[in-house]
């Protein structure tokens, strides 16, 4: 009997692989070109039924250095934007910098600076991604059909976060909106936290207990927020900061670090 479970696992695994192989062979469609400048999108029409009515589509990559995937995704992004009306492109990059910072984009010059200073450089300085960032996005901005770039990563690495996040929270965390005891001291602690995280990713002398305490402070503010129904942005930002505290605390136990970051995003 003790050999039964491995046998079942092997059998089930082989059966699953055959099902996946059959599904791929039955549903795959050949794409003749992934050149972002190629305007033929006939091969992508096979996706129309699957994405009909969808508001969010996830585009993956095998790793952050997969140039072929960058080229293919650029063409797919063009198709989704031009033929299905998708107008927001979210990256695994700084949430605050890429939401607050986007309001400053007025022309192609500020767009380029915005992208290079707030997106991770593995994309913005990658030759294979250049057609997206430095050709297609500027052209759509000039055409009046912009594709807005935003982010969903909890990490505060963008220049916009370094320049503006402290000031934004200093203004937004008011007693009227957040009627909690000791708001002044809580606020100062959060601002100190933000300074640490934006300039050193929290890699200071702080301990896991410190980040646990800061997470609790942020969650207290989220619960006490009197304007969350009118302004949903600030609660999302505070939640992102709380998630970053969990992620930074998890660095002290590396086996949980990545899963904590994924949950935060």
PDB file of C-alpha atoms in Angstrom:
ATOM      1  CA  UNK A   1       0.000   0.000   0.000  1.00  0.00           C
ATOM      2  CA  UNK A   2       2.857   2.418   0.721  1.00  0.00           C
ATOM      3  CA  UNK A   3       3.727   2.423  -2.999  1.00  0.00           C
ATOM      4  CA  UNK A   4       0.236   3.289  -4.142  1.00  0.00           C
ATOM      5  CA  UNK A   5       0.376   7.062  -3.668  1.00  0.00           C
ATOM      6  CA  UNK A   6       3.518   7.666  -5.759  1.00  0.00           C
ATOM      7  CA  UNK A   7       2.052   5.470  -8.498  1.00  0.00           C
ATOM      8  CA  UNK A   8      -1.178   7.435  -8.463  1.00  0.00           C
ATOM      9  CA  UNK A   9       0.756  10.700  -8.563  1.00  0.00           C
ATOM     10  CA  UNK A  10       2.845   9.571 -11.506  1.00  0.00           C
ATOM     11  CA  UNK A  11      -0.244   8.312 -13.359  1.00  0.00           C
ATOM     12  CA  UNK A  12      -2.187  11.495 -12.642  1.00  0.00           C
ATOM     13  CA  UNK A  13       0.756  13.666 -13.659  1.00  0.00           C
ATOM     14  CA  UNK A  14       1.160  11.832 -16.969  1.00  0.00           C
ATOM     15  CA  UNK A  15      -2.589  12.071 -17.608  1.00  0.00           C
ATOM     16  CA  UNK A  16      -2.557  15.813 -16.883  1.00  0.00           C
ATOM     17  CA  UNK A  17       0.379  16.373 -19.203  1.00  0.00           C
ATOM     18  CA  UNK A  18      -1.444  14.593 -22.032  1.00  0.00           C
ATOM     19  CA  UNK A  19      -4.529  16.727 -21.453  1.00  0.00           C
ATOM     20  CA  UNK A  20      -2.451  19.911 -21.549  1.00  0.00           C
ATOM     21  CA  UNK A  21      -0.627  18.730 -24.665  1.00  0.00           C
ATOM     22  CA  UNK A  22      -3.936  17.951 -26.364  1.00  0.00           C
ATOM     23  CA  UNK A  23      -5.395  21.321 -25.404  1.00  0.00           C
ATOM     24  CA  UNK A  24      -2.366  23.221 -26.745  1.00  0.00           C
ATOM     25  CA  UNK A  25      -2.292  21.244 -29.993  1.00  0.00           C
ATOM     26  CA  UNK A  26      -6.032  21.755 -30.492  1.00  0.00           C
ATOM     27  CA  UNK A  27      -6.113  25.468 -29.725  1.00  0.00           C
ATOM     28  CA  UNK A  28      -2.746  26.828 -30.830  1.00  0.00           C
ATOM     29  CA  UNK A  29      -2.630  29.289 -33.700  1.00  0.00           C
ATOM     30  CA  UNK A  30       0.456  30.181 -35.692  1.00  0.00           C
ATOM     31  CA  UNK A  31       1.689  33.769 -35.449  1.00  0.00           C
ATOM     32  CA  UNK A  32       3.718  34.684 -38.485  1.00  0.00           C
ATOM     33  CA  UNK A  33       5.350  37.789 -37.057  1.00  0.00           C
ATOM     34  CA  UNK A  34       5.922  39.336 -33.633  1.00  0.00           C
ATOM     35  CA  UNK A  35       7.482  42.448 -35.146  1.00  0.00           C
ATOM     36  CA  UNK A  36       5.835  45.363 -33.267  1.00  0.00           C
ATOM     37  CA  UNK A  37       5.907  47.436 -36.467  1.00  0.00           C
ATOM     38  CA  UNK A  38       3.967  44.801 -38.415  1.00  0.00           C
ATOM     39  CA  UNK A  39       0.335  45.978 -38.587  1.00  0.00           C
ATOM     40  CA  UNK A  40      -1.121  42.590 -39.535  1.00  0.00           C
ATOM     41  CA  UNK A  41      -3.159  41.335 -36.571  1.00  0.00           C
ATOM     42  CA  UNK A  42      -5.057  38.472 -38.215  1.00  0.00           C
ATOM     43  CA  UNK A  43      -3.387  35.829 -36.028  1.00  0.00           C
ATOM     44  CA  UNK A  44      -4.578  37.555 -32.848  1.00  0.00           C
ATOM     45  CA  UNK A  45      -8.258  37.340 -33.779  1.00  0.00           C
ATOM     46  CA  UNK A  46      -8.337  33.859 -32.293  1.00  0.00           C
ATOM     47  CA  UNK A  47      -8.251  35.661 -28.920  1.00  0.00           C
ATOM     48  CA  UNK A  48     -11.395  37.714 -29.561  1.00  0.00           C
ATOM     49  CA  UNK A  49     -13.866  35.245 -28.100  1.00  0.00           C
ATOM     50  CA  UNK A  50     -11.747  34.624 -24.996  1.00  0.00           C
ATOM     51  CA  UNK A  51     -11.272  38.315 -24.183  1.00  0.00           C
ATOM     52  CA  UNK A  52     -14.752  39.514 -25.116  1.00  0.00           C
ATOM     53  CA  UNK A  53     -16.243  41.423 -22.181  1.00  0.00           C
ATOM     54  CA  UNK A  54     -13.057  41.213 -20.122  1.00  0.00           C
ATOM     55  CA  UNK A  55     -11.725  44.322 -18.349  1.00  0.00           C
ATOM     56  CA  UNK A  56      -8.386  42.910 -17.180  1.00  0.00           C
ATOM     57  CA  UNK A  57      -5.951  40.726 -19.136  1.00  0.00           C
ATOM     58  CA  UNK A  58      -2.676  39.472 -17.640  1.00  0.00           C
ATOM     59  CA  UNK A  59       0.368  39.314 -19.909  1.00  0.00           C
ATOM     60  CA  UNK A  60       3.217  37.240 -18.519  1.00  0.00           C
ATOM     61  CA  UNK A  61       6.847  36.659 -19.372  1.00  0.00           C
ATOM     62  CA  UNK A  62       9.158  33.749 -18.598  1.00  0.00           C
ATOM     63  CA  UNK A  63      11.610  36.082 -16.901  1.00  0.00           C
ATOM     64  CA  UNK A  64      12.471  39.768 -16.912  1.00  0.00           C
ATOM     65  CA  UNK A  65      15.071  39.336 -19.616  1.00  0.00           C
ATOM     66  CA  UNK A  66      12.914  37.580 -22.218  1.00  0.00           C
ATOM     67  CA  UNK A  67      13.378  39.854 -25.240  1.00  0.00           C
ATOM     68  CA  UNK A  68      11.226  37.693 -27.528  1.00  0.00           C
ATOM     69  CA  UNK A  69       8.337  37.956 -25.093  1.00  0.00           C
ATOM     70  CA  UNK A  70       8.748  41.756 -24.974  1.00  0.00           C
ATOM     71  CA  UNK A  71       8.426  41.949 -28.769  1.00  0.00           C
ATOM     72  CA  UNK A  72       5.391  39.650 -28.846  1.00  0.00           C
ATOM     73  CA  UNK A  73       3.689  41.493 -25.991  1.00  0.00           C
ATOM     74  CA  UNK A  74       4.252  44.859 -27.670  1.00  0.00           C
ATOM     75  CA  UNK A  75       2.367  43.676 -30.730  1.00  0.00           C
ATOM     76  CA  UNK A  76      -0.348  42.106 -28.572  1.00  0.00           C
ATOM     77  CA  UNK A  77      -0.672  45.345 -26.576  1.00  0.00           C
ATOM     78  CA  UNK A  78      -1.155  47.222 -29.839  1.00  0.00           C
ATOM     79  CA  UNK A  79      -3.920  44.819 -30.826  1.00  0.00           C
ATOM     80  CA  UNK A  80      -5.696  45.065 -27.477  1.00  0.00           C
ATOM     81  CA  UNK A  81      -5.465  48.864 -27.477  1.00  0.00           C
ATOM     82  CA  UNK A  82      -6.488  49.477 -31.075  1.00  0.00           C
ATOM     83  CA  UNK A  83      -9.069  46.723 -31.549  1.00  0.00           C
ATOM     84  CA  UNK A  84     -10.504  46.139 -28.080  1.00  0.00           C
ATOM     85  CA  UNK A  85     -10.224  49.520 -26.389  1.00  0.00           C
ATOM     86  CA  UNK A  86      -7.828  48.629 -23.572  1.00  0.00           C
ATOM     87  CA  UNK A  87      -6.266  51.912 -22.439  1.00  0.00           C
ATOM     88  CA  UNK A  88      -4.353  51.162 -19.218  1.00  0.00           C
ATOM     89  CA  UNK A  89      -1.071  49.237 -19.117  1.00  0.00           C
ATOM     90  CA  UNK A  90      -0.040  48.191 -15.593  1.00  0.00           C
ATOM     91  CA  UNK A  91       3.500  47.039 -14.805  1.00  0.00           C
ATOM     92  CA  UNK A  92       5.122  45.347 -11.831  1.00  0.00           C
ATOM     93  CA  UNK A  93       6.539  48.683 -10.730  1.00  0.00           C
ATOM     94  CA  UNK A  94       6.036  51.408  -8.102  1.00  0.00           C
ATOM     95  CA  UNK A  95       2.289  51.909  -7.470  1.00  0.00           C
ATOM     96  CA  UNK A  96       2.469  55.459  -6.092  1.00  0.00           C
ATOM     97  CA  UNK A  97       5.061  56.752  -8.558  1.00  0.00           C
ATOM     98  CA  UNK A  98       3.131  55.432 -11.547  1.00  0.00           C
ATOM     99  CA  UNK A  99      -0.278  56.686 -10.445  1.00  0.00           C
ATOM    100  CA  UNK A 100       0.568  60.087  -8.975  1.00  0.00           C
ATOM    101  CA  UNK A 101       3.344  60.649 -11.508  1.00  0.00           C
ATOM    102  CA  UNK A 102       1.210  59.938 -14.546  1.00  0.00           C
ATOM    103  CA  UNK A 103      -0.698  63.161 -14.034  1.00  0.00           C
ATOM    104  CA  UNK A 104       2.446  65.076 -14.960  1.00  0.00           C
ATOM    105  CA  UNK A 105       2.738  63.538 -18.442  1.00  0.00           C
ATOM    106  CA  UNK A 106       1.862  66.288 -20.915  1.00  0.00           C
ATOM    107  CA  UNK A 107       3.998  65.500 -23.954  1.00  0.00           C
ATOM    108  CA  UNK A 108       6.367  62.886 -25.357  1.00  0.00           C
ATOM    109  CA  UNK A 109       9.396  64.373 -23.568  1.00  0.00           C
ATOM    110  CA  UNK A 110       7.804  64.166 -20.112  1.00  0.00           C
ATOM    111  CA  UNK A 111       6.471  60.704 -20.997  1.00  0.00           C
ATOM    112  CA  UNK A 112       9.983  59.401 -21.656  1.00  0.00           C
ATOM    113  CA  UNK A 113      11.294  60.859 -18.386  1.00  0.00           C
ATOM    114  CA  UNK A 114       8.292  59.508 -16.474  1.00  0.00           C
ATOM    115  CA  UNK A 115       8.835  55.990 -17.804  1.00  0.00           C
ATOM    116  CA  UNK A 116      12.597  55.881 -17.274  1.00  0.00           C
ATOM    117  CA  UNK A 117      12.461  57.287 -13.751  1.00  0.00           C
ATOM    118  CA  UNK A 118       9.580  55.207 -12.406  1.00  0.00           C
ATOM    119  CA  UNK A 119       9.513  51.863 -14.224  1.00  0.00           C
ATOM    120  CA  UNK A 120      12.134  49.233 -13.502  1.00  0.00           C
ATOM    121  CA  UNK A 121      15.031  49.616 -15.993  1.00  0.00           C
ATOM    122  CA  UNK A 122      14.866  45.978 -17.103  1.00  0.00           C
ATOM    123  CA  UNK A 123      11.995  47.183 -19.302  1.00  0.00           C
ATOM    124  CA  UNK A 124      12.738  50.832 -20.066  1.00  0.00           C
ATOM    125  CA  UNK A 125      16.389  50.189 -20.977  1.00  0.00           C
ATOM    126  CA  UNK A 126      15.720  46.994 -22.913  1.00  0.00           C
ATOM    127  CA  UNK A 127      16.166  47.253 -26.679  1.00  0.00           C
ATOM    128  CA  UNK A 128      13.332  44.788 -27.329  1.00  0.00           C
ATOM    129  CA  UNK A 129      10.910  46.924 -25.297  1.00  0.00           C
ATOM    130  CA  UNK A 130      11.939  50.203 -26.947  1.00  0.00           C
ATOM    131  CA  UNK A 131       9.293  50.005 -29.719  1.00  0.00           C
ATOM    132  CA  UNK A 132       6.611  50.033 -27.026  1.00  0.00           C
ATOM    133  CA  UNK A 133       8.004  52.764 -24.777  1.00  0.00           C
ATOM    134  CA  UNK A 134       9.638  55.101 -27.273  1.00  0.00           C
ATOM    135  CA  UNK A 135       7.588  54.619 -30.433  1.00  0.00           C
ATOM    136  CA  UNK A 136       4.112  53.329 -29.755  1.00  0.00           C
ATOM    137  CA  UNK A 137       3.256  55.062 -26.457  1.00  0.00           C
ATOM    138  CA  UNK A 138       4.449  58.522 -27.634  1.00  0.00           C
ATOM    139  CA  UNK A 139       2.576  58.129 -30.929  1.00  0.00           C
ATOM    140  CA  UNK A 140      -0.656  57.227 -29.146  1.00  0.00           C
ATOM    141  CA  UNK A 141      -0.229  60.251 -26.896  1.00  0.00           C
ATOM    142  CA  UNK A 142       0.167  62.512 -29.944  1.00  0.00           C
ATOM    143  CA  UNK A 143      -2.850  60.883 -31.621  1.00  0.00           C
ATOM    144  CA  UNK A 144      -5.086  61.645 -28.661  1.00  0.00           C
ATOM    145  CA  UNK A 145      -5.574  57.950 -27.884  1.00  0.00           C
ATOM    146  CA  UNK A 146      -3.132  57.544 -24.975  1.00  0.00           C
ATOM    147  CA  UNK A 147      -2.294  54.220 -23.395  1.00  0.00           C
ATOM    148  CA  UNK A 148      -1.843  55.094 -19.729  1.00  0.00           C
ATOM    149  CA  UNK A 149       1.039  53.382 -17.921  1.00  0.00           C
ATOM    150  CA  UNK A 150       0.560  52.586 -14.247  1.00  0.00           C
ATOM    151  CA  UNK A 151       2.015  50.208 -11.647  1.00  0.00           C
ATOM    152  CA  UNK A 152       0.926  47.730  -9.008  1.00  0.00           C
ATOM    153  CA  UNK A 153       4.147  46.884  -7.159  1.00  0.00           C
ATOM    154  CA  UNK A 154       4.355  47.736  -3.464  1.00  0.00           C
ATOM    155  CA  UNK A 155       8.065  48.587  -3.705  1.00  0.00           C
ATOM    156  CA  UNK A 156       8.857  52.309  -3.614  1.00  0.00           C
ATOM    157  CA  UNK A 157      11.666  52.557  -6.143  1.00  0.00           C
ATOM    158  CA  UNK A 158      10.448  55.338  -8.464  1.00  0.00           C
ATOM    159  CA  UNK A 159      11.783  58.875  -8.383  1.00  0.00           C
ATOM    160  CA  UNK A 160       8.242  60.180  -7.985  1.00  0.00           C
ATOM    161  CA  UNK A 161       7.909  58.309  -4.694  1.00  0.00           C
ATOM    162  CA  UNK A 162      11.211  59.712  -3.457  1.00  0.00           C
ATOM    163  CA  UNK A 163      10.138  63.237  -4.351  1.00  0.00           C
ATOM    164  CA  UNK A 164       6.432  63.300  -3.516  1.00  0.00           C
ATOM    165  CA  UNK A 165       5.218  60.458  -1.284  1.00  0.00           C
ATOM    166  CA  UNK A 166       6.338  61.995   2.029  1.00  0.00           C
ATOM    167  CA  UNK A 167       4.712  65.326   1.169  1.00  0.00           C
ATOM    168  CA  UNK A 168       1.521  63.654  -0.090  1.00  0.00           C
ATOM    169  CA  UNK A 169       1.014  61.649   3.103  1.00  0.00           C
ATOM    170  CA  UNK A 170       1.940  64.605   5.310  1.00  0.00           C
ATOM    171  CA  UNK A 171      -0.926  66.531   3.705  1.00  0.00           C
ATOM    172  CA  UNK A 172      -3.431  63.658   3.411  1.00  0.00           C
ATOM    173  CA  UNK A 173      -3.210  62.166   6.920  1.00  0.00           C
ATOM    174  CA  UNK A 174      -5.430  64.676   8.724  1.00  0.00           C
ATOM    175  CA  UNK A 175      -7.264  64.378  12.045  1.00  0.00           C
ATOM    176  CA  UNK A 176     -10.569  65.123  10.310  1.00  0.00           C
ATOM    177  CA  UNK A 177     -10.204  62.144   8.032  1.00  0.00           C
ATOM    178  CA  UNK A 178      -8.453  59.807  10.478  1.00  0.00           C
ATOM    179  CA  UNK A 179      -9.864  60.315  14.016  1.00  0.00           C
ATOM    180  CA  UNK A 180      -7.481  58.005  15.843  1.00  0.00           C
ATOM    181  CA  UNK A 181      -5.651  58.462  19.125  1.00  0.00           C
ATOM    182  CA  UNK A 182      -2.099  59.708  18.871  1.00  0.00           C
ATOM    183  CA  UNK A 183      -2.477  60.499  15.175  1.00  0.00           C
ATOM    184  CA  UNK A 184       0.419  62.963  15.283  1.00  0.00           C
ATOM    185  CA  UNK A 185       2.926  60.390  16.560  1.00  0.00           C
ATOM    186  CA  UNK A 186       1.514  57.689  14.274  1.00  0.00           C
ATOM    187  CA  UNK A 187       1.847  60.038  11.310  1.00  0.00           C
ATOM    188  CA  UNK A 188       5.454  60.916  12.098  1.00  0.00           C
ATOM    189  CA  UNK A 189       6.307  57.227  12.433  1.00  0.00           C
ATOM    190  CA  UNK A 190       4.708  56.494   9.045  1.00  0.00           C
ATOM    191  CA  UNK A 191       6.572  59.359   7.388  1.00  0.00           C
ATOM    192  CA  UNK A 192       9.838  58.041   8.835  1.00  0.00           C
ATOM    193  CA  UNK A 193       8.927  54.608   7.525  1.00  0.00           C
ATOM    194  CA  UNK A 194       8.275  56.012   4.044  1.00  0.00           C
ATOM    195  CA  UNK A 195      11.624  57.803   4.017  1.00  0.00           C
ATOM    196  CA  UNK A 196      13.365  54.561   4.948  1.00  0.00           C
ATOM    197  CA  UNK A 197      11.535  52.494   2.354  1.00  0.00           C
ATOM    198  CA  UNK A 198      11.912  54.954  -0.518  1.00  0.00           C
ATOM    199  CA  UNK A 199      15.618  55.531  -0.029  1.00  0.00           C
ATOM    200  CA  UNK A 200      16.799  52.140   1.173  1.00  0.00           C
ATOM    201  CA  UNK A 201      13.934  49.668   0.711  1.00  0.00           C
ATOM    202  CA  UNK A 202      13.751  49.488   4.516  1.00  0.00           C
ATOM    203  CA  UNK A 203      17.153  47.815   4.786  1.00  0.00           C
ATOM    204  CA  UNK A 204      18.136  49.694   7.907  1.00  0.00           C
ATOM    205  CA  UNK A 205      18.621  48.705  11.520  1.00  0.00           C
ATOM    206  CA  UNK A 206      14.879  48.068  11.916  1.00  0.00           C
ATOM    207  CA  UNK A 207      13.605  44.719  13.203  1.00  0.00           C
ATOM    208  CA  UNK A 208      10.656  42.521  12.184  1.00  0.00           C
ATOM    209  CA  UNK A 209       8.779  43.858  15.220  1.00  0.00           C
ATOM    210  CA  UNK A 210       9.188  47.406  13.932  1.00  0.00           C
ATOM    211  CA  UNK A 211       7.572  46.541  10.585  1.00  0.00           C
ATOM    212  CA  UNK A 212       4.822  44.612  12.377  1.00  0.00           C
ATOM    213  CA  UNK A 213       4.066  47.728  14.443  1.00  0.00           C
ATOM    214  CA  UNK A 214       4.028  49.964  11.358  1.00  0.00           C
ATOM    215  CA  UNK A 215       1.703  47.555   9.598  1.00  0.00           C
ATOM    216  CA  UNK A 216      -0.649  47.813  12.579  1.00  0.00           C
ATOM    217  CA  UNK A 217      -0.537  51.638  12.478  1.00  0.00           C
ATOM    218  CA  UNK A 218      -1.437  51.647   8.784  1.00  0.00           C
ATOM    219  CA  UNK A 219      -4.280  49.181   9.287  1.00  0.00           C
ATOM    220  CA  UNK A 220      -5.656  51.369  12.100  1.00  0.00           C
ATOM    221  CA  UNK A 221      -5.780  54.321   9.720  1.00  0.00           C
ATOM    222  CA  UNK A 222      -7.483  52.269   7.020  1.00  0.00           C
ATOM    223  CA  UNK A 223     -10.212  51.221   9.451  1.00  0.00           C
ATOM    224  CA  UNK A 224     -10.672  54.762  10.766  1.00  0.00           C
ATOM    225  CA  UNK A 225     -10.819  56.471   7.357  1.00  0.00           C
ATOM    226  CA  UNK A 226     -13.909  58.711   7.213  1.00  0.00           C
ATOM    227  CA  UNK A 227     -13.694  59.425   3.488  1.00  0.00           C
ATOM    228  CA  UNK A 228     -12.923  56.040   1.951  1.00  0.00           C
ATOM    229  CA  UNK A 229     -16.232  56.106   0.045  1.00  0.00           C
ATOM    230  CA  UNK A 230     -15.344  59.437  -1.612  1.00  0.00           C
ATOM    231  CA  UNK A 231     -11.637  58.847  -2.124  1.00  0.00           C
ATOM    232  CA  UNK A 232     -10.604  55.265  -2.786  1.00  0.00           C
ATOM    233  CA  UNK A 233      -7.020  56.090  -3.765  1.00  0.00           C
ATOM    234  CA  UNK A 234      -5.589  56.819  -0.320  1.00  0.00           C
ATOM    235  CA  UNK A 235      -6.897  53.570   1.263  1.00  0.00           C
ATOM    236  CA  UNK A 236      -5.334  51.594  -1.592  1.00  0.00           C
ATOM    237  CA  UNK A 237      -2.040  53.409  -1.043  1.00  0.00           C
ATOM    238  CA  UNK A 238      -2.128  52.696   2.706  1.00  0.00           C
ATOM    239  CA  UNK A 239      -2.893  49.050   1.983  1.00  0.00           C
ATOM    240  CA  UNK A 240       0.072  48.958  -0.390  1.00  0.00           C
ATOM    241  CA  UNK A 241       2.340  50.393   2.316  1.00  0.00           C
ATOM    242  CA  UNK A 242       1.046  47.835   4.835  1.00  0.00           C
ATOM    243  CA  UNK A 243       1.794  45.081   2.322  1.00  0.00           C
ATOM    244  CA  UNK A 244       5.288  46.495   1.839  1.00  0.00           C
ATOM    245  CA  UNK A 245       5.808  46.293   5.608  1.00  0.00           C
ATOM    246  CA  UNK A 246       4.846  42.613   5.484  1.00  0.00           C
ATOM    247  CA  UNK A 247       7.172  42.076   2.550  1.00  0.00           C
ATOM    248  CA  UNK A 248      10.090  43.865   4.206  1.00  0.00           C
ATOM    249  CA  UNK A 249       9.497  41.965   7.442  1.00  0.00           C
ATOM    250  CA  UNK A 250       9.500  38.734   5.429  1.00  0.00           C
ATOM    251  CA  UNK A 251      13.046  39.476   4.265  1.00  0.00           C
ATOM    252  CA  UNK A 252      14.162  38.393   7.705  1.00  0.00           C
ATOM    253  CA  UNK A 253      12.754  34.959   6.770  1.00  0.00           C
ATOM    254  CA  UNK A 254      13.692  34.672   3.057  1.00  0.00           C
ATOM    255  CA  UNK A 255      11.518  31.638   2.363  1.00  0.00           C
ATOM    256  CA  UNK A 256       8.387  33.785   2.745  1.00  0.00           C
ATOM    257  CA  UNK A 257       9.660  36.985   1.107  1.00  0.00           C
ATOM    258  CA  UNK A 258       8.493  36.405  -2.468  1.00  0.00           C
ATOM    259  CA  UNK A 259       5.065  35.028  -1.537  1.00  0.00           C
ATOM    260  CA  UNK A 260       4.499  38.053   0.693  1.00  0.00           C
ATOM    261  CA  UNK A 261       5.334  40.389  -2.181  1.00  0.00           C
ATOM    262  CA  UNK A 262       3.036  38.538  -4.562  1.00  0.00           C
ATOM    263  CA  UNK A 263       0.172  38.783  -2.073  1.00  0.00           C
ATOM    264  CA  UNK A 264       0.782  42.512  -1.679  1.00  0.00           C
ATOM    265  CA  UNK A 265       0.531  43.110  -5.412  1.00  0.00           C
TER     266      UNK A 265
END
